[in-house]
Amino acid sequence: MTTTLNAWARVFYTRDPSSETYANLIDKTAAYVTAELGESLQAEGDSTYDALKSDGGKSTVAGVKVEMPKPDSAPVDTPTRISRLVSVTIDVTGKRPNRMVLPLLITLVPEGTSWVISDLNGGTGP
């Protein structure tokens, strides 16, 4: 489960809008998310992705930290659903270079023999 979260964060927040579309980025995360979440991300789009493109920027992941959420901040884990707090450290280049830490509350569900992300709540990325 930690492997899934780490891999997803590194794929999803390593962004180069000059060489791939947001749809391509979402497609690369398919192994880590439910089909429903992938479709939702595609449908909603991402204004931060567009802003990164406008700034001529790229983003890379400097680190991913996975931990249990604070008490009473997420549903209790069950055999069919778990929640984790994932903090992604992202380096951004372009007109406004920056390093940011993005906290996300992520819900995972079992699918086949692995856990996949079914819900994301949190800050806005690059």
N, CA and C of each residue as an Amber inpcrd file, in Angstrom:
protein
   378
   0.8200000  -1.1810000   0.0000000   0.0000000   0.0000000   0.0000000
   0.8720000   1.2570000   0.0000000   1.9290000   1.2660000   0.8140000
   2.8550000   2.3980000   0.7960000   3.5360000   2.4990000  -0.5670000
   3.8470000   1.3430000  -1.1530000   4.4630000   1.3270000  -2.4810000
   3.5330000   1.9670000  -3.5090000   2.2530000   1.6410000  -3.4360000
   1.2670000   2.2290000  -4.3540000   1.2270000   3.7450000  -4.1960000
   1.1540000   4.2190000  -2.9660000   1.0670000   5.6600000  -2.7200000
   2.3180000   6.3850000  -3.2020000   3.4720000   5.8190000  -2.9020000
   4.7340000   6.4200000  -3.3150000   4.8320000   6.4760000  -4.8390000
   4.5330000   5.3600000  -5.4890000   4.6250000   5.3050000  -6.9540000
   3.6380000   6.2740000  -7.6010000   2.3950000   6.2850000  -7.1100000
   1.3890000   7.1890000  -7.6750000   1.8350000   8.6440000  -7.5450000
   2.2760000   9.0390000  -6.3530000   2.6750000  10.4310000  -6.1240000
   3.8140000  10.8310000  -7.0540000   4.7780000   9.9450000  -7.2230000
   5.9200000  10.2580000  -8.0920000   5.4970000  10.3860000  -9.5540000
   4.5820000   9.5420000  -9.9940000   4.0950000   9.6380000 -11.3780000
   3.2100000  10.8750000 -11.5430000   2.2550000  11.0660000 -10.6430000
   1.2590000  12.1260000 -10.8020000   1.8430000  13.5270000 -10.6620000
   2.8270000  13.7130000  -9.8020000   3.3710000  15.0480000  -9.5790000
   4.6910000  15.3090000 -10.2920000   5.1720000  14.3590000 -11.0830000
   6.2890000  14.6240000 -11.9880000   5.6480000  15.0480000 -13.3000000
   5.6840000  16.3390000 -13.5470000   4.8930000  16.9070000 -14.6420000
   5.7650000  17.7140000 -15.6020000   5.5150000  17.4960000 -16.8820000
   6.1580000  18.2700000 -17.9360000   5.1010000  18.5820000 -18.9930000
   4.2990000  19.6180000 -18.7520000   3.1980000  19.9280000 -19.6680000
   3.6390000  20.2360000 -21.0950000   4.9210000  20.5590000 -21.2890000
   5.3800000  20.8370000 -22.6540000   5.5030000  19.5590000 -23.4760000
   5.5400000  18.4010000 -22.8140000   5.7270000  17.1550000 -23.5670000
   4.5970000  16.1430000 -23.3960000   3.6250000  16.4330000 -22.5290000
   2.4920000  15.5220000 -22.3870000   1.2530000  16.2870000 -21.9410000
   0.1050000  15.7620000 -22.3060000  -1.1580000  16.3750000 -21.9010000
  -1.5350000  15.8830000 -20.5040000  -2.4760000  16.5650000 -19.8960000
  -2.9840000  16.1250000 -18.5980000  -3.6090000  14.7370000 -18.7280000
  -4.3030000  14.4900000 -19.8320000  -4.9030000  13.1700000 -20.0640000
  -3.8290000  12.0830000 -20.1090000  -2.6920000  12.3740000 -20.7570000
  -1.5850000  11.4110000 -20.7820000  -1.0740000  11.1410000 -19.3750000
  -0.9720000  12.1940000 -18.5700000  -0.5100000  12.0450000 -17.1900000
  -1.4540000  11.1420000 -16.4040000  -2.7450000  11.3730000 -16.5270000
  -3.7290000  10.5420000 -15.8240000  -3.6220000   9.0940000 -16.2860000
  -3.4530000   8.8870000 -17.5860000  -3.3130000   7.5220000 -18.1120000
  -2.1310000   6.7990000 -17.4720000  -1.0420000   7.5280000 -17.1980000
   0.1430000   6.9040000 -16.5930000  -0.1140000   6.4460000 -15.1600000
  -1.1510000   6.9870000 -14.5210000  -1.4400000   6.6220000 -13.1320000
  -2.4620000   5.4940000 -13.0200000  -2.9220000   4.9640000 -14.1350000
  -4.0250000   3.9920000 -14.1500000  -3.7900000   2.7780000 -13.2530000
  -2.5690000   2.3290000 -13.1200000  -2.2860000   1.1440000 -12.3000000
  -2.4730000   1.4090000 -10.8080000  -2.5400000   2.6750000 -10.4150000
  -2.5680000   3.0330000  -8.9980000  -3.9160000   3.5590000  -8.5150000
  -4.8570000   3.7760000  -9.4290000  -6.1450000   4.3720000  -9.0600000
  -7.2990000   3.5370000  -9.6050000  -8.4680000   3.6950000  -8.9790000
  -9.6570000   3.0310000  -9.5210000 -10.0180000   3.6870000 -10.8550000
 -10.7340000   2.9540000 -11.6810000 -11.1770000   3.5090000 -12.9660000
 -12.0350000   4.7470000 -12.7340000 -12.8710000   4.7030000 -11.7000000
 -13.7500000   5.8320000 -11.4010000 -12.9600000   7.0890000 -11.0420000
 -11.9080000   6.9290000 -10.2430000 -11.1030000   8.0910000  -9.8780000
 -10.3740000   8.6280000 -11.1040000  -9.8310000   7.7520000 -11.9190000
  -9.1630000   8.1900000 -13.1430000 -10.0950000   8.9830000 -14.0420000
 -11.3190000   8.4930000 -14.1950000 -12.3140000   9.1910000 -15.0170000
 -12.6660000  10.5520000 -14.4130000 -12.7870000  10.5980000 -13.1010000
 -13.1120000  11.8490000 -12.4200000 -11.9910000  12.8770000 -12.6050000
 -10.7470000  12.4440000 -12.4380000  -9.6160000  13.3540000 -12.6240000
  -9.5760000  13.8780000 -14.0560000  -9.8380000  13.0020000 -15.0180000
  -9.8690000  13.4210000 -16.4280000 -10.9580000  14.4660000 -16.6430000
 -12.1540000  14.1900000 -16.1200000 -13.3050000  15.0690000 -16.3430000
 -13.1220000  16.4400000 -15.6910000 -12.5270000  16.4590000 -14.5000000
 -12.3760000  17.7150000 -13.7650000 -11.2620000  18.5870000 -14.3110000
 -10.2360000  17.9700000 -14.9000000  -9.0840000  18.7480000 -15.3330000
  -8.3030000  19.2460000 -14.1280000  -7.2930000  20.0580000 -14.3690000
  -6.4330000  20.5250000 -13.2850000  -5.8750000  21.8910000 -13.6570000
  -6.3870000  22.9230000 -13.0260000  -5.9420000  24.2860000 -13.3300000
  -4.4660000  24.4810000 -12.9980000  -3.9500000  23.7460000 -12.0200000
  -2.5360000  23.8930000 -11.6770000  -1.6450000  23.3250000 -12.7740000
  -2.1290000  22.2940000 -13.4690000  -1.3860000  21.7450000 -14.6050000
  -1.3160000  22.7950000 -15.7130000  -2.4380000  23.4380000 -15.9690000
  -2.4860000  24.4860000 -16.9910000  -1.5810000  25.6610000 -16.6160000
  -1.5570000  26.0260000 -15.3420000  -0.7020000  27.1270000 -14.8860000
   0.7710000  26.7650000 -15.0370000   1.1120000  25.5260000 -14.7370000
   2.4920000  25.0710000 -14.8950000   2.8990000  25.1680000 -16.3640000
   1.9870000  24.7900000 -17.2450000   2.2480000  24.8800000 -18.6870000
   2.4380000  26.3380000 -19.1020000   1.5800000  27.2260000 -18.6260000
   1.6770000  28.6540000 -18.9640000   2.9930000  29.2610000 -18.4970000
   3.4970000  28.7650000 -17.3680000   4.7530000  29.2710000 -16.8090000
   5.9790000  28.6250000 -17.4400000   5.7690000  27.6940000 -18.3690000
   6.9050000  26.9970000 -18.9740000   7.6360000  26.1380000 -17.9650000
   6.8990000  25.6370000 -16.9930000   7.5280000  24.9080000 -15.9010000
   7.3950000  23.4090000 -15.9800000   8.1150000  22.7810000 -15.0750000
   8.0540000  21.3380000 -14.8630000   8.0310000  21.1290000 -13.3560000
   7.6000000  19.9530000 -12.9450000   7.6770000  19.6360000 -11.5200000
   8.2490000  18.2400000 -11.3500000   9.0020000  18.0840000 -10.2700000
   9.5600000  16.7840000  -9.9110000   9.2890000  16.5370000  -8.4360000
   9.2320000  15.2830000  -8.0790000   8.9660000  14.9090000  -6.6940000
  10.2920000  14.7010000  -5.9720000  10.4950000  15.4720000  -4.9110000
  11.7070000  15.3540000  -4.1110000  11.5440000  14.3390000  -2.9840000
  10.2960000  14.0830000  -2.5700000  10.0700000  13.1250000  -1.4960000
   8.5970000  12.8480000  -1.2750000   8.3280000  11.6640000  -0.7310000
   6.9610000  11.2590000  -0.3980000   6.9900000  10.6600000   1.0020000
   6.1300000  11.1690000   1.8750000   6.0300000  10.6550000   3.2430000
   4.6130000  10.1330000   3.4530000   4.5020000   8.8850000   3.8890000
   3.2010000   8.2540000   4.1270000   3.0780000   7.9760000   5.6160000
   1.9630000   8.4020000   6.2110000   1.7530000   8.1480000   7.6340000
   0.2670000   7.9870000   7.9360000  -0.0020000   7.5080000   9.1180000
  -1.3870000   7.3790000   9.5710000  -1.9650000   8.7790000   9.7550000
  -3.2290000   8.9820000   9.4010000  -3.8570000  10.2820000   9.6490000
  -4.0090000  10.5340000  11.1520000  -4.1330000  11.7930000  11.5140000
  -4.3770000  12.1420000  12.9140000  -5.7120000  11.5490000  13.3510000
  -5.8410000  11.2210000  14.6320000  -7.1110000  10.6660000  15.1210000
  -8.2940000  11.5690000  14.7650000  -9.3790000  10.9530000  14.3810000
 -10.6330000  11.6290000  14.0350000 -10.5620000  12.5060000  12.7810000
  -9.4880000  12.3820000  11.9930000  -9.3930000  13.1770000  10.7640000
  -9.7370000  12.3710000   9.5180000  -9.9410000  11.0620000   9.7080000
 -10.2620000  10.1820000   8.5790000 -11.0690000   9.0040000   9.1050000
 -11.7760000   8.3260000   8.2190000 -12.5030000   7.1290000   8.6650000
 -11.5330000   6.0830000   9.2290000 -12.0270000   5.2800000  10.1410000
 -11.2290000   4.1880000  10.7090000 -10.9580000   3.1710000   9.6070000
  -9.7360000   2.6360000   9.5740000  -9.4000000   1.6120000   8.5880000
 -10.2730000   0.3780000   8.7770000 -10.6530000  -0.2200000   7.6650000
 -11.4170000  -1.4710000   7.6680000 -10.7240000  -2.4270000   6.6960000
 -11.1440000  -3.6860000   6.6340000 -10.5370000  -4.6050000   5.6610000
 -10.7690000  -4.1860000   4.2030000 -11.7350000  -3.2970000   3.9700000
 -12.0380000  -2.8980000   2.5900000 -11.7670000  -1.4210000   2.2950000
 -11.1470000  -0.7130000   3.2400000 -10.8500000   0.7030000   3.0170000
  -9.8270000   1.1720000   4.0390000  -8.7900000   1.8460000   3.5740000
  -7.8230000   2.4520000   4.4850000  -7.5370000   3.8780000   4.0260000
  -7.1610000   4.7120000   4.9730000  -6.8140000   6.1030000   4.6710000
  -5.4050000   6.3810000   5.1680000  -4.6720000   7.1610000   4.3980000
  -3.3280000   7.5510000   4.7890000  -3.1190000   9.0240000   4.4640000
  -2.2970000   9.6710000   5.2900000  -1.8630000  11.0300000   5.0270000
  -0.5780000  10.9300000   4.2130000  -0.5850000  11.5250000   3.0520000
   0.5790000  11.4880000   2.1650000   1.0460000  12.9230000   1.9570000
   2.2950000  13.1840000   2.3020000   2.8830000  14.5080000   2.0960000
   3.8960000  14.3930000   0.9640000   3.6460000  15.1340000  -0.1100000
   4.4930000  15.0770000  -1.2960000   5.2870000  16.3790000  -1.3820000
   6.6160000  16.2700000  -1.4000000   7.4780000  17.4340000  -1.5690000
   7.7870000  17.5610000  -3.0580000   7.4430000  18.7240000  -3.6170000
   7.5110000  18.9300000  -5.0630000   8.3900000  20.1410000  -5.3690000
   9.3160000  19.9650000  -6.3130000  10.1270000  21.0690000  -6.8160000
   9.5560000  21.5170000  -8.1540000   9.3180000  22.8240000  -8.2820000
   8.7150000  23.3960000  -9.4830000   9.7230000  24.3330000 -10.1460000
   9.8280000  24.2200000 -11.4820000  10.6510000  25.1440000 -12.2570000
   9.7250000  26.0160000 -13.0990000  10.3040000  26.9670000 -13.8110000
   9.5040000  27.8490000 -14.6620000   9.6010000  29.2820000 -14.1760000
   8.6010000  30.0820000 -14.5070000   8.6060000  31.5000000 -14.1350000
   8.5690000  31.7090000 -12.6260000   7.9680000  30.7550000 -11.9160000
   7.8540000  30.8680000 -10.4540000   8.3950000  29.6110000  -9.7780000
   9.7260000  29.4300000  -9.7710000  10.2700000  28.2270000  -9.1390000
   9.9220000  28.1940000  -7.6520000   9.7110000  26.9950000  -7.1610000
   9.2420000  26.8620000  -5.7840000   9.4390000  25.4260000  -5.3210000
   9.5290000  25.2470000  -4.0250000   9.4360000  23.9190000  -3.4120000
   8.2160000  23.9630000  -2.5160000   7.3310000  22.9900000  -2.6820000
   6.1150000  22.9620000  -1.8680000   5.9220000  21.5830000  -1.2730000
   5.2380000  21.5610000  -0.1470000   4.8370000  20.3010000   0.4650000
   3.3210000  20.2380000   0.3790000   2.8370000  19.2070000  -0.2790000
   1.4170000  19.0520000  -0.5490000   0.8520000  17.9240000   0.3110000
   0.0240000  18.2400000   1.3200000  -0.5860000  17.1880000   2.1400000
  -1.8730000  16.6740000   1.4970000  -2.0150000  15.3730000   1.4480000
  -3.1960000  14.7400000   0.8580000  -3.7100000  13.6550000   1.7880000
  -5.0110000  13.5890000   1.9520000  -5.6320000  12.4630000   2.6370000
  -6.1410000  11.5440000   1.5360000  -5.5770000  10.3470000   1.4750000
  -5.8660000   9.4240000   0.3770000  -6.5320000   8.1690000   0.9190000
  -7.5890000   7.7440000   0.2390000  -8.3030000   6.5150000   0.5790000
  -7.9440000   5.4480000  -0.4430000  -7.6410000   4.2530000   0.0630000
  -7.3280000   3.1180000  -0.8010000  -8.3180000   1.9980000  -0.5520000
  -8.5830000   1.2310000  -1.6080000  -9.4690000   0.0680000  -1.5280000
  -8.7700000  -1.1060000  -2.2100000  -9.1010000  -2.3400000  -1.7890000
  -8.4890000  -3.4870000  -2.4620000  -9.0960000  -3.6900000  -3.8470000
  -8.2290000  -4.0130000  -4.7910000  -8.6740000  -4.3190000  -6.1520000
  -7.7780000  -5.4480000  -6.6520000  -8.3660000  -6.6280000  -6.8090000
  -7.5430000  -7.7810000  -7.1620000  -6.6160000  -8.1120000  -6.0100000
  -5.3270000  -8.1570000  -6.2880000  -4.3450000  -8.5060000  -5.2540000
  -3.6130000  -7.2970000  -4.6950000  -4.0580000  -6.0880000  -5.0450000
  -3.3600000  -4.9020000  -4.5560000  -4.3530000  -3.8550000  -4.0550000
  -3.8070000  -2.8100000  -3.4610000  -4.6000000  -1.6710000  -3.0110000
  -4.4550000  -0.5620000  -4.0390000  -5.5700000   0.1120000  -4.3650000
  -5.5410000   1.2330000  -5.3040000  -6.2380000   2.4370000  -4.6780000
  -5.9190000   3.5980000  -5.1850000  -6.4640000   4.8440000  -4.6600000
  -7.8780000   5.0510000  -5.1960000  -8.8040000   5.2940000  -4.2670000
 -10.1930000   5.5220000  -4.6720000 -10.6600000   6.9520000  -4.4140000
  -9.9030000   7.7070000  -3.5930000 -10.3230000   9.0710000  -3.2780000
  -9.1160000   9.8880000  -2.8470000  -9.1210000  11.1700000  -3.2270000
  -8.0560000  12.1160000  -2.8750000  -8.6820000  13.3550000  -2.2730000
  -8.1140000  13.8250000  -1.1840000  -8.5360000  15.0950000  -0.5940000
  -7.2900000  15.8360000  -0.1660000  -7.2040000  17.1050000  -0.5350000
  -6.0430000  17.8430000  -0.0830000  -5.7590000  19.0640000  -0.9080000
  -4.5110000  19.4910000  -0.7750000  -4.0750000  20.7350000  -1.3840000
  -3.9810000  20.6790000  -2.8900000  -3.5360000  21.7720000  -3.4410000
  -3.4010000  21.9250000  -4.8800000  -1.9400000  21.7880000  -5.2570000
  -1.6800000  21.0130000  -6.2880000  -0.3030000  20.7710000  -6.7270000
   0.1520000  21.7750000  -7.7640000   1.3450000  21.5280000  -8.2990000
   1.8960000  22.4510000  -9.3010000   1.1910000  22.2940000 -10.6360000
